Amino acid sequence: MVDTPYGAVRGRYERGVAVFRGIPYAAPPFGPRRFRPPEPPEPWDGVRDAGSFGPTAPKPPYSEAFAHYLSDPVVPGDDCLNLNVWTPEPGPAARLPVLVWLHGGALTRGSSAVPVYDGHAFARDGVVLVSLNYRLGVEGYGLFPDAPANPGLRDQLAALRWVHASIAAFGGDPDRITLAGQSAGAISIGALIAAPQAQGLVRRAVLQSGPPEAAERDKVRRMVRRLATRLKIPATAEAFAAVDRDLLLRTQAEVGRLSSPVLGGPAFGIVVDGDLVPRDPLEALTEGDAARDVDLLLGWTRDEYRLWLVPGGLMDHVDRLGPVALAGAMARCHCGHEVPRGYRALHPEARTAEIVGQLVTDHLLRRPLHRLADARPGSSYVYEFAWPSSLPDLGACHALELGFVFDTGDVPESRKLAGEGGPRELCDVMHGAWVRFAATGDPGWQSWDDSRPVRILGDGAPYTAHGPRDRELALWTADGAHESVPVGGAPPARGTELASAVRRLRRTMRARLH
């Protein structure tokens, strides 16, 4: 039993560590609180049982194509702003390092209840692991004229404040908090460590497969307007709050199929709001003084894009589209023909889909993470996860590394991506690096400097490569802005023609992922 600021909670001992699940860090975000910043939970009398995961935030299910690879359990209920704690030694005397986990899922899916994220191994190895739920989709990242922006990010900040104030009672050290996340979770971390309101709450940060970024406000507004048009309501928080929740989720799922990581499109995202996010997070972290004392561990997988293109057979279709797919990728990446031509010259045997995928991966992930590391030499560590899944065509895809990070490769949900036979040695290396980083700020290899060291974690022993992506990244200009023209003799795809090509590819991807 542990006392929190709002009441006592009772956990369970499981395999030698104490586990507390479903602890509320904020009040249920519905009724008059819907689309509003989080508020403290109501205190409770007696002892609250913390034996089960709390409700998950409202979210649509993954499409069948993605559900084949990704698990996303649903726990019903309104009290979805909750968190979980795994600790080897409850009590204020322990002062152990703390790792706070933010799940991914494109800010529309995911939860702390995904079995891959079980925190037992971290607690076993001396790190208090905290995972949490936050509002998703239009509930968490819709942009309305009558409600504050970024309520999902505000949820995460509220949870982080709860951890800072409460974790000592669970055996954690509030001065050694590492904020870690993957994909949308990592993007959220970039915004949080750059936020003035979060300064002093985090000592270290792990950004896996997600850079600091702010979405275009108009892009988010278009997503809300499309939802409003289908629902035949005004694009206001007041109108959305009156819509049946299940209908809203179904509509969100349908509208969301128009966007993709590869070709963009309207989507939910963190926006500059003049308050919690006063400026673009990447600019704040690279050009300003935000979080200068925060150590960084930055990583990606070698073949991120394969999780975006393999489901639904999209790899083969992108190959068939050829120049149309390349035109769409150039529009997505704001680059000219010389960039994909350079990739083709460097990788002459690569398929069109592989060129498209690497272009988008470098634009979305590697270039901004390199920029962040360049701004923080000496306190940044960079790695690439390069072990390929045993399942066909997935390679070292997005999210594959998570079973290795959490040492949960044996659970069925990890095997949906990894297949059978993930190497135990790689799990020890990957999980061990995160544990060491949370404890000491040093994952066990050379920090970033002018030689651009990247730790490669794949088959065989880990090794350090210096500038392994430099040839590709050198093809981009500093700002990445070029005239968008096609590759290799294809007729110019400008103006409406380019837009038509991009729409055609988006429609095809949407149909195949339905």
Coordinates of C-alpha atoms in Angstrom, one line a residue:
M1 CA 0.0 0.0 0.0
V2 CA 1.3 3.5 -1.0
D3 CA -0.1 6.9 -0.2
T4 CA -0.6 9.3 -3.1
P5 CA -1.7 13.0 -2.9
Y6 CA -5.3 11.9 -3.6
G7 CA -5.5 8.8 -1.5
A8 CA -3.9 5.4 -0.7
V9 CA -3.6 2.7 -3.4
R10 CA -3.0 -1.0 -3.0
G11 CA -0.9 -2.9 -5.6
R12 CA 0.3 -6.5 -6.1
Y13 CA 3.6 -8.2 -6.0
E14 CA 4.2 -10.0 -9.3
R15 CA 7.4 -12.0 -9.9
G16 CA 9.2 -10.1 -7.2
V17 CA 8.2 -6.5 -8.1
A18 CA 5.4 -4.3 -6.9
V19 CA 2.8 -3.3 -9.5
F20 CA 0.2 -0.6 -9.2
R21 CA -2.2 -0.2 -12.2
G22 CA -4.9 2.3 -13.0
I23 CA -4.0 5.1 -10.6
P24 CA -5.9 8.3 -11.6
Y25 CA -3.6 11.3 -12.1
A26 CA -6.5 13.6 -13.4
A27 CA -10.3 13.6 -13.4
P28 CA -12.3 11.9 -16.1
P29 CA -12.1 14.3 -19.2
F30 CA -15.8 14.1 -20.1
G31 CA -19.0 16.0 -19.4
P32 CA -18.1 19.6 -18.6
R33 CA -14.4 18.7 -18.7
R34 CA -14.5 17.4 -22.3
F35 CA -12.0 19.2 -24.6
R36 CA -10.7 21.1 -21.6
P37 CA -7.3 21.0 -19.8
P38 CA -7.0 18.2 -17.3
E39 CA -8.2 18.8 -13.7
P40 CA -7.0 17.0 -10.5
P41 CA -8.9 13.8 -9.6
E42 CA -11.3 13.7 -6.7
P43 CA -9.6 12.5 -3.6
W44 CA -10.9 9.1 -2.3
D45 CA -11.3 7.7 1.2
G46 CA -9.9 4.4 2.2
V47 CA -7.6 2.3 0.0
R48 CA -8.2 2.2 -3.8
D49 CA -7.4 -1.1 -5.4
A50 CA -4.7 -0.8 -8.1
G51 CA -4.7 -4.3 -9.4
S52 CA -6.0 -3.8 -12.9
F53 CA -5.3 -1.5 -15.8
G54 CA -7.6 1.6 -15.8
P55 CA -9.8 2.6 -18.7
T56 CA -8.1 3.4 -22.0
A57 CA -8.8 6.6 -23.9
P58 CA -11.5 6.5 -26.6
K59 CA -9.9 5.4 -29.9
P60 CA -10.9 3.5 -33.1
P61 CA -9.5 0.1 -33.7
Y62 CA -6.7 -0.5 -36.1
S63 CA -7.7 -1.5 -39.6
E64 CA -7.5 -5.2 -40.3
A65 CA -4.2 -4.8 -42.2
F66 CA -2.5 -3.1 -39.2
A67 CA -4.2 -5.2 -36.5
H68 CA -2.4 -8.2 -37.9
Y69 CA 0.8 -6.7 -36.6
L70 CA -0.2 -4.4 -33.7
S71 CA -2.2 -5.0 -30.6
D72 CA -4.4 -2.3 -29.0
P73 CA -6.5 -3.5 -26.1
V74 CA -9.5 -1.5 -25.0
V75 CA -10.5 -1.1 -21.3
P76 CA -14.0 0.6 -21.1
G77 CA -14.7 3.5 -18.8
D78 CA -14.5 7.2 -18.5
D79 CA -11.6 7.5 -15.9
C80 CA -9.0 7.1 -18.7
L81 CA -6.4 9.6 -17.3
N82 CA -4.6 7.0 -15.3
L83 CA -1.1 5.6 -14.9
N84 CA 0.7 2.4 -13.8
V85 CA 3.9 1.9 -11.6
W86 CA 6.3 -1.0 -11.5
T87 CA 8.8 -0.7 -8.7
P88 CA 11.3 -3.1 -7.0
E89 CA 11.2 -1.3 -3.7
P90 CA 8.3 0.9 -2.6
G91 CA 9.1 3.5 -0.1
P92 CA 10.9 6.9 0.0
A93 CA 14.3 5.4 1.0
A94 CA 15.0 3.7 -2.3
R95 CA 15.6 6.8 -4.5
L96 CA 15.7 4.7 -7.7
P97 CA 15.9 6.1 -11.2
V98 CA 12.5 6.5 -12.9
L99 CA 11.5 6.0 -16.5
V100 CA 8.1 7.5 -17.6
W101 CA 6.8 5.8 -20.8
L102 CA 4.6 7.5 -23.4
H103 CA 3.1 5.1 -25.9
G104 CA 2.9 5.7 -29.7
G105 CA 0.0 5.3 -32.1
A106 CA -0.1 8.4 -34.2
L107 CA -1.9 10.3 -31.4
T108 CA -5.0 8.3 -32.3
R109 CA -4.4 4.8 -30.9
G110 CA -2.4 2.9 -28.3
S111 CA -2.5 2.7 -24.5
S112 CA -0.4 1.7 -21.5
A113 CA -2.2 -1.6 -21.4
V114 CA -0.4 -3.0 -24.5
P115 CA 1.3 -6.1 -23.1
V116 CA 4.6 -5.2 -24.9
Y117 CA 4.9 -2.3 -22.5
D118 CA 4.9 -4.4 -19.3
G119 CA 7.4 -2.7 -16.9
H120 CA 8.5 -5.8 -15.0
A121 CA 12.0 -6.0 -16.5
F122 CA 12.8 -2.4 -15.8
A123 CA 11.7 -2.8 -12.1
R124 CA 13.7 -6.1 -12.0
D125 CA 16.8 -4.2 -13.1
G126 CA 16.4 -1.3 -10.6
V127 CA 14.3 1.3 -12.6
V128 CA 10.9 2.4 -11.5
L129 CA 8.7 2.3 -14.7
V130 CA 5.6 4.5 -15.0
S131 CA 3.3 4.2 -18.0
L132 CA 0.2 6.3 -18.7
N133 CA -2.8 7.0 -20.8
Y134 CA -3.7 10.3 -22.4
R135 CA -6.4 11.6 -24.6
L136 CA -6.2 10.7 -28.3
G137 CA -7.6 11.8 -31.6
V138 CA -10.0 14.6 -31.7
E139 CA -10.5 14.4 -27.9
G140 CA -6.8 15.1 -27.4
Y141 CA -5.6 16.9 -30.4
G142 CA -8.6 18.5 -32.2
L143 CA -8.2 22.2 -32.8
F144 CA -11.3 24.3 -32.0
P145 CA -12.1 28.0 -31.7
D146 CA -13.8 27.5 -28.3
A147 CA -11.3 25.2 -26.5
P148 CA -7.6 25.2 -25.7
A149 CA -5.2 23.4 -28.0
N150 CA -3.3 20.2 -27.2
P151 CA -5.4 18.7 -24.3
G152 CA -3.6 15.3 -24.8
L153 CA -0.2 16.9 -24.3
R154 CA -1.6 18.7 -21.3
D155 CA -2.6 15.3 -19.9
Q156 CA 1.0 14.1 -20.3
L157 CA 2.2 17.2 -18.5
A158 CA -0.3 16.6 -15.7
A159 CA 1.0 13.0 -15.4
L160 CA 4.6 14.1 -15.3
R161 CA 3.8 16.6 -12.5
W162 CA 2.1 13.7 -10.6
V163 CA 5.2 11.6 -11.0
H164 CA 7.5 14.4 -9.9
A165 CA 5.3 14.9 -6.8
S166 CA 4.4 11.3 -5.9
I167 CA 7.1 8.9 -7.2
A168 CA 9.3 9.0 -4.1
A169 CA 6.6 7.1 -2.2
F170 CA 6.9 4.3 -4.8
G171 CA 10.7 4.2 -4.5
G172 CA 11.6 6.6 -7.3
D173 CA 13.9 9.6 -7.3
P174 CA 12.1 12.7 -8.6
D175 CA 15.4 14.2 -9.6
R176 CA 16.2 11.3 -11.9
I177 CA 13.2 11.1 -14.2
T178 CA 13.7 9.9 -17.7
L179 CA 10.9 10.6 -20.1
A180 CA 10.8 8.0 -22.9
G181 CA 8.5 7.3 -25.8
Q182 CA 8.3 5.9 -29.3
S183 CA 6.7 7.4 -32.5
A184 CA 3.9 9.8 -31.3
G185 CA 5.2 9.3 -27.8
A186 CA 8.6 10.6 -28.8
I187 CA 7.1 13.5 -30.7
S188 CA 5.2 14.3 -27.5
I189 CA 8.4 14.2 -25.5
G190 CA 10.1 16.7 -27.9
A191 CA 7.2 19.1 -27.1
L192 CA 7.3 18.5 -23.4
I193 CA 11.0 18.9 -22.8
A194 CA 10.9 22.1 -24.9
A195 CA 7.9 23.5 -23.0
P196 CA 8.6 26.2 -20.4
Q197 CA 6.0 24.7 -18.1
A198 CA 7.8 21.4 -17.9
Q199 CA 11.3 22.7 -17.2
G200 CA 12.9 21.0 -14.2
L201 CA 10.6 18.0 -14.3
V202 CA 12.8 15.8 -16.5
R203 CA 16.5 14.9 -16.3
R204 CA 16.8 12.7 -19.4
A205 CA 14.8 11.9 -22.5
V206 CA 14.6 9.0 -25.0
L207 CA 13.1 9.8 -28.4
Q208 CA 12.6 6.6 -30.4
S209 CA 11.3 6.9 -34.0
G210 CA 9.8 10.3 -33.4
P211 CA 11.3 13.8 -33.6
P212 CA 10.4 17.1 -31.9
E213 CA 7.9 18.8 -34.2
A214 CA 4.7 20.9 -34.5
A215 CA 2.0 20.1 -36.9
E216 CA 0.6 22.7 -39.2
R217 CA -2.5 24.2 -37.6
D218 CA -4.3 24.2 -40.9
K219 CA -3.6 20.5 -41.4
V220 CA -5.2 19.8 -38.0
R221 CA -8.1 22.1 -38.7
R222 CA -8.8 20.3 -42.0
M223 CA -9.0 17.1 -40.1
V224 CA -11.6 18.6 -37.7
R225 CA -13.5 20.2 -40.6
R226 CA -13.7 16.9 -42.4
L227 CA -15.1 15.3 -39.3
A228 CA -17.6 18.1 -38.8
T229 CA -18.7 17.9 -42.4
R230 CA -19.4 14.1 -42.2
L231 CA -21.2 14.6 -38.8
K232 CA -23.1 17.6 -40.2
I233 CA -22.2 19.8 -37.2
P234 CA -20.2 23.0 -36.6
A235 CA -16.4 22.5 -36.1
T236 CA -16.6 23.6 -32.5
A237 CA -15.8 21.8 -29.3
E238 CA -19.3 22.4 -28.0
A239 CA -20.8 20.7 -31.1
F240 CA -18.4 17.8 -31.0
A241 CA -19.1 17.2 -27.2
A242 CA -22.7 16.5 -28.1
V243 CA -21.9 13.7 -30.6
D244 CA -22.3 10.1 -29.6
R245 CA -18.8 8.8 -28.7
D246 CA -19.0 5.6 -30.8
L247 CA -20.2 7.6 -33.8
L248 CA -17.4 10.1 -33.4
L249 CA -14.8 7.2 -33.3
R250 CA -16.2 5.6 -36.4
T251 CA -16.2 8.8 -38.3
Q252 CA -12.6 9.6 -37.1
A253 CA -11.4 6.2 -38.3
E254 CA -12.9 6.8 -41.7
V255 CA -11.6 10.3 -42.2
G256 CA -8.2 9.2 -40.8
R257 CA -7.7 6.8 -43.7
L258 CA -7.1 9.7 -46.0
S259 CA -3.7 10.4 -44.3
S260 CA -0.6 8.3 -44.0
P261 CA 3.0 8.7 -42.7
V262 CA 4.3 8.2 -46.3
L263 CA 2.1 10.8 -48.1
G264 CA 0.8 13.0 -45.3
G265 CA -2.7 14.4 -45.5
P266 CA -4.9 15.9 -42.7
A267 CA -4.0 14.5 -39.4
F268 CA -4.0 15.2 -35.7
G269 CA -0.8 16.6 -34.2
I270 CA 0.7 18.9 -31.5
V271 CA 0.4 22.5 -32.6
V272 CA 2.1 25.7 -31.5
D273 CA -0.5 27.3 -29.1
G274 CA 1.3 30.2 -27.6
D275 CA 1.0 28.7 -24.2
L276 CA 2.2 25.1 -23.5
V277 CA 3.9 25.0 -26.9
P278 CA 5.0 28.6 -27.5
R279 CA 7.2 27.8 -30.6
D280 CA 8.2 24.8 -32.8
P281 CA 9.8 22.3 -30.4
L282 CA 12.6 21.4 -32.7
E283 CA 13.5 25.1 -33.1
A284 CA 13.3 25.6 -29.3
L285 CA 15.6 22.7 -28.7
T286 CA 18.2 23.4 -31.4
E287 CA 18.2 27.2 -31.4
G288 CA 17.1 28.1 -27.9
D289 CA 18.0 27.3 -24.3
A290 CA 15.2 24.8 -23.7
A291 CA 16.2 21.7 -21.8
R292 CA 19.9 22.3 -22.1
D293 CA 20.5 20.1 -19.0
V294 CA 18.5 17.2 -20.4
D295 CA 20.5 14.2 -21.7
L296 CA 19.2 12.7 -24.9
L297 CA 19.0 9.1 -26.3
L298 CA 17.8 9.2 -29.9
G299 CA 17.0 6.2 -32.1
W300 CA 15.3 4.9 -35.1
T301 CA 14.9 1.5 -36.9
R302 CA 16.7 0.8 -40.1
D303 CA 13.5 0.1 -42.1
E304 CA 10.9 2.3 -40.3
Y305 CA 8.8 2.6 -43.4
R306 CA 8.1 -1.1 -43.8
L307 CA 5.4 -1.0 -41.1
W308 CA 3.7 1.7 -43.1
L309 CA 3.9 0.0 -46.5
V310 CA 3.9 -3.8 -45.9
P311 CA 0.3 -4.0 -44.5
G312 CA -2.2 -4.3 -47.2
G313 CA 0.4 -5.1 -49.9
L314 CA 1.3 -1.5 -50.4
M315 CA 5.0 -2.2 -51.2
D316 CA 4.1 -3.9 -54.4
H317 CA 1.5 -1.2 -55.3
V318 CA 4.0 1.6 -54.8
D319 CA 6.4 -0.2 -57.0
R320 CA 3.8 -0.4 -59.8
L321 CA 3.0 3.3 -59.5
G322 CA 6.6 4.2 -60.1
P323 CA 6.9 7.9 -61.0
V324 CA 3.5 8.7 -59.4
A325 CA 4.7 7.3 -56.1
L326 CA 8.0 9.2 -56.3
A327 CA 6.1 12.4 -57.1
G328 CA 4.0 11.9 -54.0
A329 CA 7.1 11.2 -51.9
M330 CA 8.7 14.4 -53.2
A331 CA 5.6 16.4 -52.4
R332 CA 5.6 14.9 -48.9
C333 CA 9.3 15.6 -48.3
H334 CA 9.3 19.1 -50.0
C335 CA 12.3 18.0 -52.1
G336 CA 13.3 18.1 -55.8
H337 CA 14.2 15.4 -58.2
E338 CA 18.0 15.5 -57.3
V339 CA 17.2 13.9 -53.9
P340 CA 15.5 10.7 -55.1
R341 CA 17.9 10.5 -58.0
G342 CA 20.8 10.6 -55.5
Y343 CA 19.2 7.8 -53.5
R344 CA 18.7 5.7 -56.6
A345 CA 22.4 6.2 -57.5
L346 CA 23.5 5.2 -54.0
H347 CA 21.1 2.1 -54.0
P348 CA 20.7 1.0 -57.6
E349 CA 19.2 -2.3 -56.7
A350 CA 16.5 -0.8 -54.4
R351 CA 12.8 -1.1 -55.3
T352 CA 10.8 2.1 -55.9
A353 CA 8.9 1.4 -52.6
E354 CA 12.3 1.2 -50.8
I355 CA 13.4 4.5 -52.2
V356 CA 10.1 6.2 -51.3
G357 CA 10.2 4.7 -47.8
Q358 CA 13.8 5.8 -47.1
L359 CA 13.1 9.3 -48.4
V360 CA 10.2 9.7 -46.1
T361 CA 12.0 8.1 -43.1
D362 CA 15.0 10.4 -43.6
H363 CA 12.7 13.5 -44.0
L364 CA 10.5 12.7 -41.0
L365 CA 13.0 11.1 -38.6
R366 CA 16.7 11.0 -39.3
R367 CA 17.2 14.5 -40.5
P368 CA 15.5 16.2 -37.5
L369 CA 17.1 13.8 -35.0
H370 CA 20.5 14.4 -36.5
R371 CA 19.8 18.1 -36.2
L372 CA 18.9 17.7 -32.5
A373 CA 22.0 15.7 -31.8
D374 CA 24.2 18.3 -33.6
A375 CA 22.8 20.9 -31.3
R376 CA 23.5 18.8 -28.2
P377 CA 27.0 17.2 -28.7
G378 CA 28.4 15.4 -25.6
S379 CA 25.0 14.9 -24.0
S380 CA 23.3 13.0 -26.9
Y381 CA 23.6 9.4 -27.9
V382 CA 22.3 8.0 -31.2
Y383 CA 21.5 4.4 -32.2
E384 CA 19.9 2.5 -35.1
F385 CA 18.0 -0.7 -34.5
A386 CA 18.8 -3.0 -37.4
W387 CA 17.7 -6.5 -36.6
P388 CA 15.1 -7.7 -39.2
S389 CA 11.9 -9.4 -38.2
S390 CA 11.6 -13.1 -39.2
L391 CA 8.2 -12.2 -40.7
P392 CA 8.1 -11.6 -44.5
D393 CA 9.1 -8.1 -45.8
L394 CA 9.0 -6.3 -42.4
G395 CA 12.7 -5.9 -42.0
A396 CA 13.7 -3.7 -39.1
C397 CA 10.4 -1.9 -39.1
H398 CA 8.8 0.8 -37.0
A399 CA 7.9 -0.5 -33.5
L400 CA 9.8 -3.8 -33.9
E401 CA 12.4 -2.7 -31.2
L402 CA 9.8 -2.3 -28.4
G403 CA 9.8 -6.0 -27.4
F404 CA 13.6 -5.7 -27.0
V405 CA 13.4 -2.4 -25.1
F406 CA 10.9 -3.9 -22.5
D407 CA 12.3 -7.4 -22.6
T408 CA 8.9 -8.7 -23.5
G409 CA 9.8 -10.5 -26.7
D410 CA 8.1 -13.7 -25.4
V411 CA 4.6 -12.2 -25.3
P412 CA 2.4 -13.0 -28.3
E413 CA 1.9 -9.3 -29.0
S414 CA 5.7 -8.8 -29.6
R415 CA 5.8 -11.9 -31.8
K416 CA 3.1 -10.3 -34.1
L417 CA 5.9 -8.0 -35.3
A418 CA 9.1 -10.0 -34.6
G419 CA 8.0 -13.5 -35.4
E420 CA 9.8 -16.3 -33.6
G421 CA 13.4 -16.5 -32.5
G422 CA 14.3 -12.9 -31.6
P423 CA 17.9 -13.1 -30.2
R424 CA 18.2 -13.0 -26.5
E425 CA 21.6 -11.2 -26.7
L426 CA 20.0 -8.3 -28.6
C427 CA 17.3 -8.0 -26.0
D428 CA 19.9 -7.8 -23.2
V429 CA 21.8 -5.1 -25.2
M430 CA 18.8 -3.0 -26.1
H431 CA 17.1 -3.2 -22.7
G432 CA 20.4 -2.8 -20.9
A433 CA 21.2 0.4 -22.8
W434 CA 17.9 2.0 -21.7
V435 CA 18.4 0.9 -18.1
R436 CA 21.9 2.4 -18.0
F437 CA 20.7 5.6 -19.6
A438 CA 17.9 6.0 -17.1
A439 CA 20.3 5.3 -14.3
T440 CA 23.4 7.3 -15.4
G441 CA 22.8 9.2 -18.6
D442 CA 25.2 7.0 -20.5
P443 CA 23.8 4.0 -22.5
G444 CA 27.3 2.5 -23.0
W445 CA 28.7 4.0 -26.2
Q446 CA 30.3 7.2 -27.5
S447 CA 28.3 10.4 -27.2
W448 CA 27.5 12.5 -30.3
D449 CA 30.3 14.6 -31.8
D450 CA 31.6 15.8 -35.1
S451 CA 32.4 12.1 -36.1
R452 CA 28.6 11.4 -35.9
P453 CA 28.8 8.1 -34.0
V454 CA 25.7 5.8 -34.4
R455 CA 25.5 2.6 -32.4
I456 CA 24.2 -0.2 -34.7
L457 CA 22.1 -2.8 -32.8
G458 CA 21.3 -5.7 -35.0
D459 CA 22.6 -9.2 -35.9
G460 CA 25.8 -10.0 -34.1
A461 CA 27.7 -7.8 -31.7
P462 CA 26.8 -4.1 -31.5
Y463 CA 29.2 -1.7 -33.2
T464 CA 29.6 2.0 -33.7
A465 CA 29.4 3.4 -37.3
H466 CA 30.4 7.0 -37.9
G467 CA 28.1 8.9 -40.2
P468 CA 26.4 5.8 -41.6
R469 CA 23.6 7.8 -43.3
D470 CA 25.7 10.8 -44.3
R471 CA 25.7 10.1 -48.0
E472 CA 21.9 10.1 -48.2
L473 CA 21.5 13.1 -45.8
A474 CA 24.0 15.1 -47.8
L475 CA 21.6 15.1 -50.7
W476 CA 19.2 17.4 -48.9
T477 CA 19.8 21.1 -48.6
A478 CA 19.8 22.7 -45.1
D479 CA 16.1 23.6 -45.3
G480 CA 14.9 20.7 -47.5
A481 CA 12.9 23.1 -49.7
H482 CA 13.1 22.4 -53.5
E483 CA 10.9 22.7 -56.5
S484 CA 9.0 19.4 -56.7
V485 CA 9.7 17.8 -60.0
P486 CA 9.7 14.1 -61.0
V487 CA 12.5 11.7 -61.3
G488 CA 14.2 10.1 -64.3
G489 CA 12.5 11.3 -67.5
A490 CA 8.9 11.2 -66.2
P491 CA 6.8 14.1 -67.5
P492 CA 6.6 17.0 -65.1
A493 CA 4.1 16.6 -62.4
R494 CA 3.4 20.2 -61.4
G495 CA 0.4 22.0 -59.9
T496 CA -2.9 20.2 -60.3
E497 CA -1.1 17.2 -61.9
L498 CA 1.1 16.6 -58.9
A499 CA -1.9 17.1 -56.5
S500 CA -3.9 14.6 -58.6
A501 CA -1.0 12.0 -58.4
V502 CA -0.8 12.4 -54.7
R503 CA -4.6 12.0 -54.2
R504 CA -4.6 8.9 -56.4
L505 CA -1.9 7.3 -54.3
R506 CA -3.7 8.2 -51.1
R507 CA -7.0 6.8 -52.3
T508 CA -5.2 3.5 -53.3
M509 CA -3.5 3.3 -49.9
R510 CA -6.8 4.0 -48.1
A511 CA -8.6 1.3 -50.0
R512 CA -5.9 -1.3 -49.4
L513 CA -5.8 -0.6 -45.6
H514 CA -9.6 -0.5 -45.2

